[in-house]
Amino acid sequence: MTSVDKPTDQGPGGARPQSPQHAQNSQDARDSQDADTRALTQAALFDAFGGIRGTVETMVPGLLFVLIYTINKDLHMSAIAALAVALVLVVVRLVRRDTVKHAFSGVFGVAFGVAFAMFTGNAKDFYLPGMIYGVGLGTAFFVSALVGYPLLGLLLGPVFRENLSWRTRNPGRKKAYTKASLAWGLIFLGKYAILFPLYWWGDTAQLGWVLIALKLPPMVLAVYFTWIFLAKAPPPIDVFAEMEAEEKAEAARRAQPEA
């Protein structure tokens, strides 16, 4: 029997069928990669947005402001207490050598609110700078997704070490960033569609308590949608690793003696 006549283990069309063990190993590798992608996504989101702790810390000054103002209607005492607790939170993070970028952003937000309320003499204006910022951020998320530069991709690209590679080389991730940015935009704009009528027609206590109640749930919802979209997207392209590999290859070529 010639070699052509000998039976082979190839299937129809000449393709060698995968053994059950090989198929299982491939599935395990895909599952492991998916798990790594989900873990990386979760870590990146917590790093970028401060996680639950960062969000709670941004709630405490506003909670203290509205609590004191509800009790004694004293704008100055409420404002000073809110600013003081924001500074204490920063000091605590510094002492523990934790990341302070989110705490500092909270201090700046409280300081703007305090300055604005003191200037106008209207306690509701303590919340106005943050509300304007929130509307602007929600609009930026929404518009950036529509024009093809989703803001979430710009924010998380460096965290994932992919920079802007998702725009041209990874269309699946661009689609995920677009969906997530639209979700953030809609959630933010929906939140302030509730709050601004209270600013115009409600009293300070009503606005403050509703704002506190709406602080954490929309953020958690937006992060959840982001995690869902990115966990199902292709893994990021590590452009830093690519550049390092190119540099090593170039150094190796230079080290080789010329023929």
PDB file of C-alpha atoms in Angstrom:
ATOM      1  CA  MET A   1       0.000   0.000   0.000  1.00  0.00           C
ATOM      2  CA  THR A   2       1.454   3.306  -1.052  1.00  0.00           C
ATOM      3  CA  SER A   3       1.750   6.311   1.161  1.00  0.00           C
ATOM      4  CA  VAL A   4      -1.239   7.784  -0.639  1.00  0.00           C
ATOM      5  CA  ASP A   5      -3.304   4.749   0.216  1.00  0.00           C
ATOM      6  CA  LYS A   6      -2.346   4.660   3.884  1.00  0.00           C
ATOM      7  CA  PRO A   7      -5.123   5.716   6.260  1.00  0.00           C
ATOM      8  CA  THR A   8      -4.611   8.994   8.027  1.00  0.00           C
ATOM      9  CA  ASP A   9      -6.153  10.649  11.070  1.00  0.00           C
ATOM     10  CA  GLN A  10      -7.241  13.630   9.012  1.00  0.00           C
ATOM     11  CA  GLY A  11     -10.910  14.432   8.688  1.00  0.00           C
ATOM     12  CA  PRO A  12     -12.820  15.644   5.663  1.00  0.00           C
ATOM     13  CA  GLY A  13     -10.991  18.230   3.647  1.00  0.00           C
ATOM     14  CA  GLY A  14      -7.646  17.137   5.050  1.00  0.00           C
ATOM     15  CA  ALA A  15      -8.131  18.895   8.392  1.00  0.00           C
ATOM     16  CA  ARG A  16      -6.811  17.029  11.393  1.00  0.00           C
ATOM     17  CA  PRO A  17      -9.586  16.776  13.995  1.00  0.00           C
ATOM     18  CA  GLN A  18      -8.774  17.995  17.461  1.00  0.00           C
ATOM     19  CA  SER A  19      -8.497  15.429  20.183  1.00  0.00           C
ATOM     20  CA  PRO A  20     -10.830  15.853  23.155  1.00  0.00           C
ATOM     21  CA  GLN A  21      -7.846  16.704  25.351  1.00  0.00           C
ATOM     22  CA  HIS A  22      -6.623  19.375  22.908  1.00  0.00           C
ATOM     23  CA  ALA A  23     -10.106  20.880  22.673  1.00  0.00           C
ATOM     24  CA  GLN A  24     -10.375  20.944  26.471  1.00  0.00           C
ATOM     25  CA  ASN A  25      -6.971  22.624  26.771  1.00  0.00           C
ATOM     26  CA  SER A  26      -8.027  25.269  24.227  1.00  0.00           C
ATOM     27  CA  GLN A  27     -11.256  25.920  26.132  1.00  0.00           C
ATOM     28  CA  ASP A  28      -9.343  26.145  29.420  1.00  0.00           C
ATOM     29  CA  ALA A  29      -6.941  28.643  27.844  1.00  0.00           C
ATOM     30  CA  ARG A  30      -9.850  30.778  26.602  1.00  0.00           C
ATOM     31  CA  ASP A  31     -11.538  30.629  30.011  1.00  0.00           C
ATOM     32  CA  SER A  32      -8.296  31.643  31.696  1.00  0.00           C
ATOM     33  CA  GLN A  33      -7.854  34.554  29.284  1.00  0.00           C
ATOM     34  CA  ASP A  34     -11.447  35.667  29.871  1.00  0.00           C
ATOM     35  CA  ALA A  35     -10.921  35.518  33.639  1.00  0.00           C
ATOM     36  CA  ASP A  36      -7.716  37.536  33.331  1.00  0.00           C
ATOM     37  CA  THR A  37      -9.510  40.113  31.165  1.00  0.00           C
ATOM     38  CA  ARG A  38     -12.352  40.438  33.683  1.00  0.00           C
ATOM     39  CA  ALA A  39      -9.901  40.788  36.577  1.00  0.00           C
ATOM     40  CA  LEU A  40      -7.888  43.406  34.692  1.00  0.00           C
ATOM     41  CA  THR A  41     -11.062  45.291  33.800  1.00  0.00           C
ATOM     42  CA  GLN A  42     -12.251  45.327  37.408  1.00  0.00           C
ATOM     43  CA  ALA A  43      -8.863  46.509  38.683  1.00  0.00           C
ATOM     44  CA  ALA A  44      -8.682  49.238  36.038  1.00  0.00           C
ATOM     45  CA  LEU A  45     -12.171  50.514  36.832  1.00  0.00           C
ATOM     46  CA  PHE A  46     -11.452  50.670  40.553  1.00  0.00           C
ATOM     47  CA  ASP A  47      -8.186  52.483  39.883  1.00  0.00           C
ATOM     48  CA  ALA A  48      -9.761  54.968  37.482  1.00  0.00           C
ATOM     49  CA  PHE A  49     -12.881  55.802  39.499  1.00  0.00           C
ATOM     50  CA  GLY A  50     -11.703  55.240  43.054  1.00  0.00           C
ATOM     51  CA  GLY A  51     -13.945  52.280  43.776  1.00  0.00           C
ATOM     52  CA  ILE A  52     -16.617  52.195  46.458  1.00  0.00           C
ATOM     53  CA  ARG A  53     -14.318  53.812  49.028  1.00  0.00           C
ATOM     54  CA  GLY A  54     -13.539  56.786  46.810  1.00  0.00           C
ATOM     55  CA  THR A  55     -17.202  57.314  46.020  1.00  0.00           C
ATOM     56  CA  VAL A  56     -18.188  57.083  49.685  1.00  0.00           C
ATOM     57  CA  GLU A  57     -15.486  59.582  50.621  1.00  0.00           C
ATOM     58  CA  THR A  58     -16.921  62.070  48.147  1.00  0.00           C
ATOM     59  CA  MET A  59     -20.329  61.593  49.805  1.00  0.00           C
ATOM     60  CA  VAL A  60     -19.237  62.334  53.378  1.00  0.00           C
ATOM     61  CA  PRO A  61     -18.650  66.129  53.064  1.00  0.00           C
ATOM     62  CA  GLY A  62     -21.978  66.668  51.313  1.00  0.00           C
ATOM     63  CA  LEU A  63     -23.743  64.457  53.828  1.00  0.00           C
ATOM     64  CA  LEU A  64     -22.283  66.451  56.707  1.00  0.00           C
ATOM     65  CA  PHE A  65     -23.240  69.732  55.034  1.00  0.00           C
ATOM     66  CA  VAL A  66     -26.883  68.798  54.531  1.00  0.00           C
ATOM     67  CA  LEU A  67     -27.127  67.181  57.981  1.00  0.00           C
ATOM     68  CA  ILE A  68     -25.895  70.266  59.810  1.00  0.00           C
ATOM     69  CA  TYR A  69     -27.894  72.616  57.614  1.00  0.00           C
ATOM     70  CA  THR A  70     -31.073  70.579  58.147  1.00  0.00           C
ATOM     71  CA  ILE A  71     -30.600  70.876  61.925  1.00  0.00           C
ATOM     72  CA  ASN A  72     -29.621  74.530  62.387  1.00  0.00           C
ATOM     73  CA  LYS A  73     -29.884  76.248  58.935  1.00  0.00           C
ATOM     74  CA  ASP A  74     -26.400  77.702  59.480  1.00  0.00           C
ATOM     75  CA  LEU A  75     -24.658  78.029  56.106  1.00  0.00           C
ATOM     76  CA  HIS A  76     -21.258  78.974  57.515  1.00  0.00           C
ATOM     77  CA  MET A  77     -21.093  76.122  60.016  1.00  0.00           C
ATOM     78  CA  SER A  78     -22.273  73.605  57.443  1.00  0.00           C
ATOM     79  CA  ALA A  79     -19.754  74.777  54.843  1.00  0.00           C
ATOM     80  CA  ILE A  80     -16.808  74.836  57.257  1.00  0.00           C
ATOM     81  CA  ALA A  81     -17.651  71.369  58.568  1.00  0.00           C
ATOM     82  CA  ALA A  82     -17.870  69.936  55.037  1.00  0.00           C
ATOM     83  CA  LEU A  83     -14.531  71.435  54.027  1.00  0.00           C
ATOM     84  CA  ALA A  84     -12.882  70.305  57.270  1.00  0.00           C
ATOM     85  CA  VAL A  85     -13.964  66.669  56.895  1.00  0.00           C
ATOM     86  CA  ALA A  86     -12.807  66.670  53.250  1.00  0.00           C
ATOM     87  CA  LEU A  87      -9.361  67.814  54.377  1.00  0.00           C
ATOM     88  CA  VAL A  88      -9.308  65.174  57.120  1.00  0.00           C
ATOM     89  CA  LEU A  89     -10.002  62.459  54.558  1.00  0.00           C
ATOM     90  CA  VAL A  90      -7.028  63.644  52.504  1.00  0.00           C
ATOM     91  CA  VAL A  91      -4.781  63.648  55.588  1.00  0.00           C
ATOM     92  CA  VAL A  92      -5.882  60.113  56.456  1.00  0.00           C
ATOM     93  CA  ARG A  93      -4.961  58.920  52.976  1.00  0.00           C
ATOM     94  CA  LEU A  94      -1.606  60.690  53.166  1.00  0.00           C
ATOM     95  CA  VAL A  95      -0.825  59.096  56.535  1.00  0.00           C
ATOM     96  CA  ARG A  96      -1.755  55.659  55.206  1.00  0.00           C
ATOM     97  CA  ARG A  97       0.148  56.364  51.958  1.00  0.00           C
ATOM     98  CA  ASP A  98      -2.924  55.586  49.886  1.00  0.00           C
ATOM     99  CA  THR A  99      -3.801  57.073  46.504  1.00  0.00           C
ATOM    100  CA  VAL A 100      -4.899  60.672  47.083  1.00  0.00           C
ATOM    101  CA  LYS A 101      -6.004  61.757  43.602  1.00  0.00           C
ATOM    102  CA  HIS A 102      -9.677  61.016  44.281  1.00  0.00           C
ATOM    103  CA  ALA A 103      -9.530  62.568  47.758  1.00  0.00           C
ATOM    104  CA  PHE A 104      -7.931  65.733  46.360  1.00  0.00           C
ATOM    105  CA  SER A 105     -10.594  65.967  43.659  1.00  0.00           C
ATOM    106  CA  GLY A 106     -13.191  65.740  46.431  1.00  0.00           C
ATOM    107  CA  VAL A 107     -11.523  68.569  48.355  1.00  0.00           C
ATOM    108  CA  PHE A 108     -11.468  70.807  45.290  1.00  0.00           C
ATOM    109  CA  GLY A 109     -15.137  70.061  44.643  1.00  0.00           C
ATOM    110  CA  VAL A 110     -16.106  70.881  48.218  1.00  0.00           C
ATOM    111  CA  ALA A 111     -13.947  74.032  48.204  1.00  0.00           C
ATOM    112  CA  PHE A 112     -15.648  75.314  45.039  1.00  0.00           C
ATOM    113  CA  GLY A 113     -19.045  74.562  46.544  1.00  0.00           C
ATOM    114  CA  VAL A 114     -18.190  76.331  49.795  1.00  0.00           C
ATOM    115  CA  ALA A 115     -16.797  79.379  47.979  1.00  0.00           C
ATOM    116  CA  PHE A 116     -19.821  79.622  45.703  1.00  0.00           C
ATOM    117  CA  ALA A 117     -22.343  79.277  48.533  1.00  0.00           C
ATOM    118  CA  MET A 118     -20.505  81.840  50.670  1.00  0.00           C
ATOM    119  CA  PHE A 119     -20.355  84.275  47.751  1.00  0.00           C
ATOM    120  CA  THR A 120     -24.051  84.062  46.877  1.00  0.00           C
ATOM    121  CA  GLY A 121     -25.325  83.494  50.406  1.00  0.00           C
ATOM    122  CA  ASN A 122     -27.571  80.704  49.084  1.00  0.00           C
ATOM    123  CA  ALA A 123     -26.974  77.323  50.713  1.00  0.00           C
ATOM    124  CA  LYS A 124     -28.242  75.463  47.629  1.00  0.00           C
ATOM    125  CA  ASP A 125     -25.320  76.884  45.676  1.00  0.00           C
ATOM    126  CA  PHE A 126     -23.006  74.599  47.657  1.00  0.00           C
ATOM    127  CA  TYR A 127     -24.149  71.881  45.260  1.00  0.00           C
ATOM    128  CA  LEU A 128     -24.282  73.947  42.056  1.00  0.00           C
ATOM    129  CA  PRO A 129     -20.622  73.658  40.897  1.00  0.00           C
ATOM    130  CA  GLY A 130     -20.735  69.885  41.251  1.00  0.00           C
ATOM    131  CA  MET A 131     -24.029  69.705  39.399  1.00  0.00           C
ATOM    132  CA  ILE A 132     -22.726  71.811  36.524  1.00  0.00           C
ATOM    133  CA  TYR A 133     -19.608  69.650  36.372  1.00  0.00           C
ATOM    134  CA  GLY A 134     -21.762  66.508  36.319  1.00  0.00           C
ATOM    135  CA  VAL A 135     -23.865  67.772  33.417  1.00  0.00           C
ATOM    136  CA  GLY A 136     -20.731  68.724  31.520  1.00  0.00           C
ATOM    137  CA  LEU A 137     -19.172  65.316  32.156  1.00  0.00           C
ATOM    138  CA  GLY A 138     -22.319  63.485  31.108  1.00  0.00           C
ATOM    139  CA  THR A 139     -22.481  65.536  27.918  1.00  0.00           C
ATOM    140  CA  ALA A 140     -18.806  64.839  27.222  1.00  0.00           C
ATOM    141  CA  PHE A 141     -19.339  61.085  27.612  1.00  0.00           C
ATOM    142  CA  PHE A 142     -22.329  61.150  25.282  1.00  0.00           C
ATOM    143  CA  VAL A 143     -20.894  63.414  22.574  1.00  0.00           C
ATOM    144  CA  SER A 144     -17.469  61.741  22.591  1.00  0.00           C
ATOM    145  CA  ALA A 145     -19.111  58.380  21.901  1.00  0.00           C
ATOM    146  CA  LEU A 146     -21.087  59.815  19.002  1.00  0.00           C
ATOM    147  CA  VAL A 147     -18.006  61.337  17.328  1.00  0.00           C
ATOM    148  CA  GLY A 148     -15.912  58.162  17.610  1.00  0.00           C
ATOM    149  CA  TYR A 149     -13.636  59.163  20.480  1.00  0.00           C
ATOM    150  CA  PRO A 150     -15.443  57.653  23.487  1.00  0.00           C
ATOM    151  CA  LEU A 151     -14.226  59.374  26.624  1.00  0.00           C
ATOM    152  CA  LEU A 152     -14.040  56.145  28.566  1.00  0.00           C
ATOM    153  CA  GLY A 153     -11.511  54.802  26.075  1.00  0.00           C
ATOM    154  CA  LEU A 154      -9.387  57.922  26.504  1.00  0.00           C
ATOM    155  CA  LEU A 155      -9.519  57.524  30.290  1.00  0.00           C
ATOM    156  CA  LEU A 156      -8.959  53.782  30.520  1.00  0.00           C
ATOM    157  CA  GLY A 157      -6.635  53.262  27.548  1.00  0.00           C
ATOM    158  CA  PRO A 158      -3.493  54.212  29.512  1.00  0.00           C
ATOM    159  CA  VAL A 159      -4.658  52.140  32.494  1.00  0.00           C
ATOM    160  CA  PHE A 160      -4.942  49.070  30.259  1.00  0.00           C
ATOM    161  CA  ARG A 161      -1.587  49.934  28.614  1.00  0.00           C
ATOM    162  CA  GLU A 162      -3.318  50.098  25.228  1.00  0.00           C
ATOM    163  CA  ASN A 163      -3.384  53.890  24.807  1.00  0.00           C
ATOM    164  CA  LEU A 164      -5.359  54.594  21.601  1.00  0.00           C
ATOM    165  CA  SER A 165      -4.729  51.255  19.895  1.00  0.00           C
ATOM    166  CA  TRP A 166      -8.407  50.406  20.410  1.00  0.00           C
ATOM    167  CA  ARG A 167      -9.398  53.047  17.829  1.00  0.00           C
ATOM    168  CA  THR A 168      -7.640  51.502  14.819  1.00  0.00           C
ATOM    169  CA  ARG A 169      -6.473  48.021  15.796  1.00  0.00           C
ATOM    170  CA  ASN A 170      -9.124  46.681  18.134  1.00  0.00           C
ATOM    171  CA  PRO A 171     -12.637  47.501  16.841  1.00  0.00           C
ATOM    172  CA  GLY A 172     -14.280  45.240  19.414  1.00  0.00           C
ATOM    173  CA  ARG A 173     -12.895  47.325  22.262  1.00  0.00           C
ATOM    174  CA  LYS A 174     -13.813  50.570  20.509  1.00  0.00           C
ATOM    175  CA  LYS A 175     -17.393  49.326  20.308  1.00  0.00           C
ATOM    176  CA  ALA A 176     -17.329  48.421  24.012  1.00  0.00           C
ATOM    177  CA  TYR A 177     -15.914  51.825  24.976  1.00  0.00           C
ATOM    178  CA  THR A 178     -18.577  53.513  22.853  1.00  0.00           C
ATOM    179  CA  LYS A 179     -21.399  51.593  24.530  1.00  0.00           C
ATOM    180  CA  ALA A 180     -19.963  52.230  27.995  1.00  0.00           C
ATOM    181  CA  SER A 181     -19.503  55.955  27.319  1.00  0.00           C
ATOM    182  CA  LEU A 182     -23.093  56.222  26.094  1.00  0.00           C
ATOM    183  CA  ALA A 183     -24.222  54.477  29.280  1.00  0.00           C
ATOM    184  CA  TRP A 184     -22.247  56.905  31.453  1.00  0.00           C
ATOM    185  CA  GLY A 185     -23.627  59.871  29.533  1.00  0.00           C
ATOM    186  CA  LEU A 186     -27.247  58.749  29.799  1.00  0.00           C
ATOM    187  CA  ILE A 187     -26.917  57.892  33.501  1.00  0.00           C
ATOM    188  CA  PHE A 188     -25.281  61.226  34.363  1.00  0.00           C
ATOM    189  CA  LEU A 189     -27.743  63.293  32.347  1.00  0.00           C
ATOM    190  CA  GLY A 190     -30.677  61.367  33.791  1.00  0.00           C
ATOM    191  CA  LYS A 191     -29.397  61.982  37.317  1.00  0.00           C
ATOM    192  CA  TYR A 192     -29.161  65.741  36.836  1.00  0.00           C
ATOM    193  CA  ALA A 193     -32.503  65.867  35.077  1.00  0.00           C
ATOM    194  CA  ILE A 194     -33.840  64.910  38.505  1.00  0.00           C
ATOM    195  CA  LEU A 195     -31.604  67.220  40.542  1.00  0.00           C
ATOM    196  CA  PHE A 196     -31.901  70.523  38.670  1.00  0.00           C
ATOM    197  CA  PRO A 197     -35.671  70.864  39.150  1.00  0.00           C
ATOM    198  CA  LEU A 198     -35.018  70.414  42.880  1.00  0.00           C
ATOM    199  CA  TYR A 199     -32.341  73.102  42.743  1.00  0.00           C
ATOM    200  CA  TRP A 200     -34.776  75.519  41.110  1.00  0.00           C
ATOM    201  CA  TRP A 201     -37.924  74.726  43.077  1.00  0.00           C
ATOM    202  CA  GLY A 202     -36.986  72.664  46.136  1.00  0.00           C
ATOM    203  CA  ASP A 203     -35.328  73.730  49.363  1.00  0.00           C
ATOM    204  CA  THR A 204     -31.718  73.069  50.374  1.00  0.00           C
ATOM    205  CA  ALA A 205     -32.468  70.084  52.586  1.00  0.00           C
ATOM    206  CA  GLN A 206     -34.548  68.346  49.905  1.00  0.00           C
ATOM    207  CA  LEU A 207     -31.869  68.908  47.284  1.00  0.00           C
ATOM    208  CA  GLY A 208     -29.100  67.746  49.598  1.00  0.00           C
ATOM    209  CA  TRP A 209     -30.757  64.517  50.688  1.00  0.00           C
ATOM    210  CA  VAL A 210     -31.810  63.553  47.174  1.00  0.00           C
ATOM    211  CA  LEU A 211     -28.313  64.315  45.901  1.00  0.00           C
ATOM    212  CA  ILE A 212     -26.809  62.083  48.605  1.00  0.00           C
ATOM    213  CA  ALA A 213     -29.277  59.318  47.730  1.00  0.00           C
ATOM    214  CA  LEU A 214     -28.320  59.581  44.055  1.00  0.00           C
ATOM    215  CA  LYS A 215     -24.574  59.711  44.651  1.00  0.00           C
ATOM    216  CA  LEU A 216     -23.690  56.021  44.802  1.00  0.00           C
ATOM    217  CA  PRO A 217     -26.348  54.063  42.812  1.00  0.00           C
ATOM    218  CA  PRO A 218     -25.775  55.797  39.430  1.00  0.00           C
ATOM    219  CA  MET A 219     -22.001  55.402  39.798  1.00  0.00           C
ATOM    220  CA  VAL A 220     -22.327  51.707  40.634  1.00  0.00           C
ATOM    221  CA  LEU A 221     -24.697  51.216  37.693  1.00  0.00           C
ATOM    222  CA  ALA A 222     -22.344  52.982  35.273  1.00  0.00           C
ATOM    223  CA  VAL A 223     -19.323  50.981  36.470  1.00  0.00           C
ATOM    224  CA  TYR A 224     -21.353  47.770  36.214  1.00  0.00           C
ATOM    225  CA  PHE A 225     -22.287  48.469  32.588  1.00  0.00           C
ATOM    226  CA  THR A 226     -18.669  49.333  31.824  1.00  0.00           C
ATOM    227  CA  TRP A 227     -17.471  46.090  33.371  1.00  0.00           C
ATOM    228  CA  ILE A 228     -20.041  44.083  31.397  1.00  0.00           C
ATOM    229  CA  PHE A 229     -19.141  45.697  28.069  1.00  0.00           C
ATOM    230  CA  LEU A 230     -15.371  45.492  28.533  1.00  0.00           C
ATOM    231  CA  ALA A 231     -15.383  41.982  29.991  1.00  0.00           C
ATOM    232  CA  LYS A 232     -17.019  40.744  26.781  1.00  0.00           C
ATOM    233  CA  ALA A 233     -14.704  42.764  24.531  1.00  0.00           C
ATOM    234  CA  PRO A 234     -11.416  41.491  23.080  1.00  0.00           C
ATOM    235  CA  PRO A 235      -8.413  41.853  25.416  1.00  0.00           C
ATOM    236  CA  PRO A 236      -6.451  45.105  25.190  1.00  0.00           C
ATOM    237  CA  ILE A 237      -3.359  45.357  22.998  1.00  0.00           C
ATOM    238  CA  ASP A 238      -0.406  46.102  25.269  1.00  0.00           C
ATOM    239  CA  VAL A 239       1.357  48.750  23.178  1.00  0.00           C
ATOM    240  CA  PHE A 240       3.983  49.273  25.862  1.00  0.00           C
ATOM    241  CA  ALA A 241       4.991  45.605  25.660  1.00  0.00           C
ATOM    242  CA  GLU A 242       5.112  45.907  21.873  1.00  0.00           C
ATOM    243  CA  MET A 243       7.398  48.920  22.055  1.00  0.00           C
ATOM    244  CA  GLU A 244       9.661  47.161  24.546  1.00  0.00           C
ATOM    245  CA  ALA A 245       9.844  44.111  22.274  1.00  0.00           C
ATOM    246  CA  GLU A 246      10.698  46.290  19.279  1.00  0.00           C
ATOM    247  CA  GLU A 247      13.424  48.040  21.256  1.00  0.00           C
ATOM    248  CA  LYS A 248      14.920  44.692  22.317  1.00  0.00           C
ATOM    249  CA  ALA A 249      14.795  43.381  18.744  1.00  0.00           C
ATOM    250  CA  GLU A 250      16.463  46.540  17.459  1.00  0.00           C
ATOM    251  CA  ALA A 251      19.161  46.292  20.125  1.00  0.00           C
ATOM    252  CA  ALA A 252      19.764  42.640  19.209  1.00  0.00           C
ATOM    253  CA  ARG A 253      20.130  43.542  15.512  1.00  0.00           C
ATOM    254  CA  ARG A 254      22.620  46.251  16.325  1.00  0.00           C
ATOM    255  CA  ALA A 255      24.604  43.847  18.517  1.00  0.00           C
ATOM    256  CA  GLN A 256      25.021  41.331  15.695  1.00  0.00           C
ATOM    257  CA  PRO A 257      28.336  41.652  13.820  1.00  0.00           C
ATOM    258  CA  GLU A 258      28.034  42.749  10.220  1.00  0.00           C
ATOM    259  CA  ALA A 259      28.646  40.011   7.623  1.00  0.00           C
TER     260      ALA A 259
END
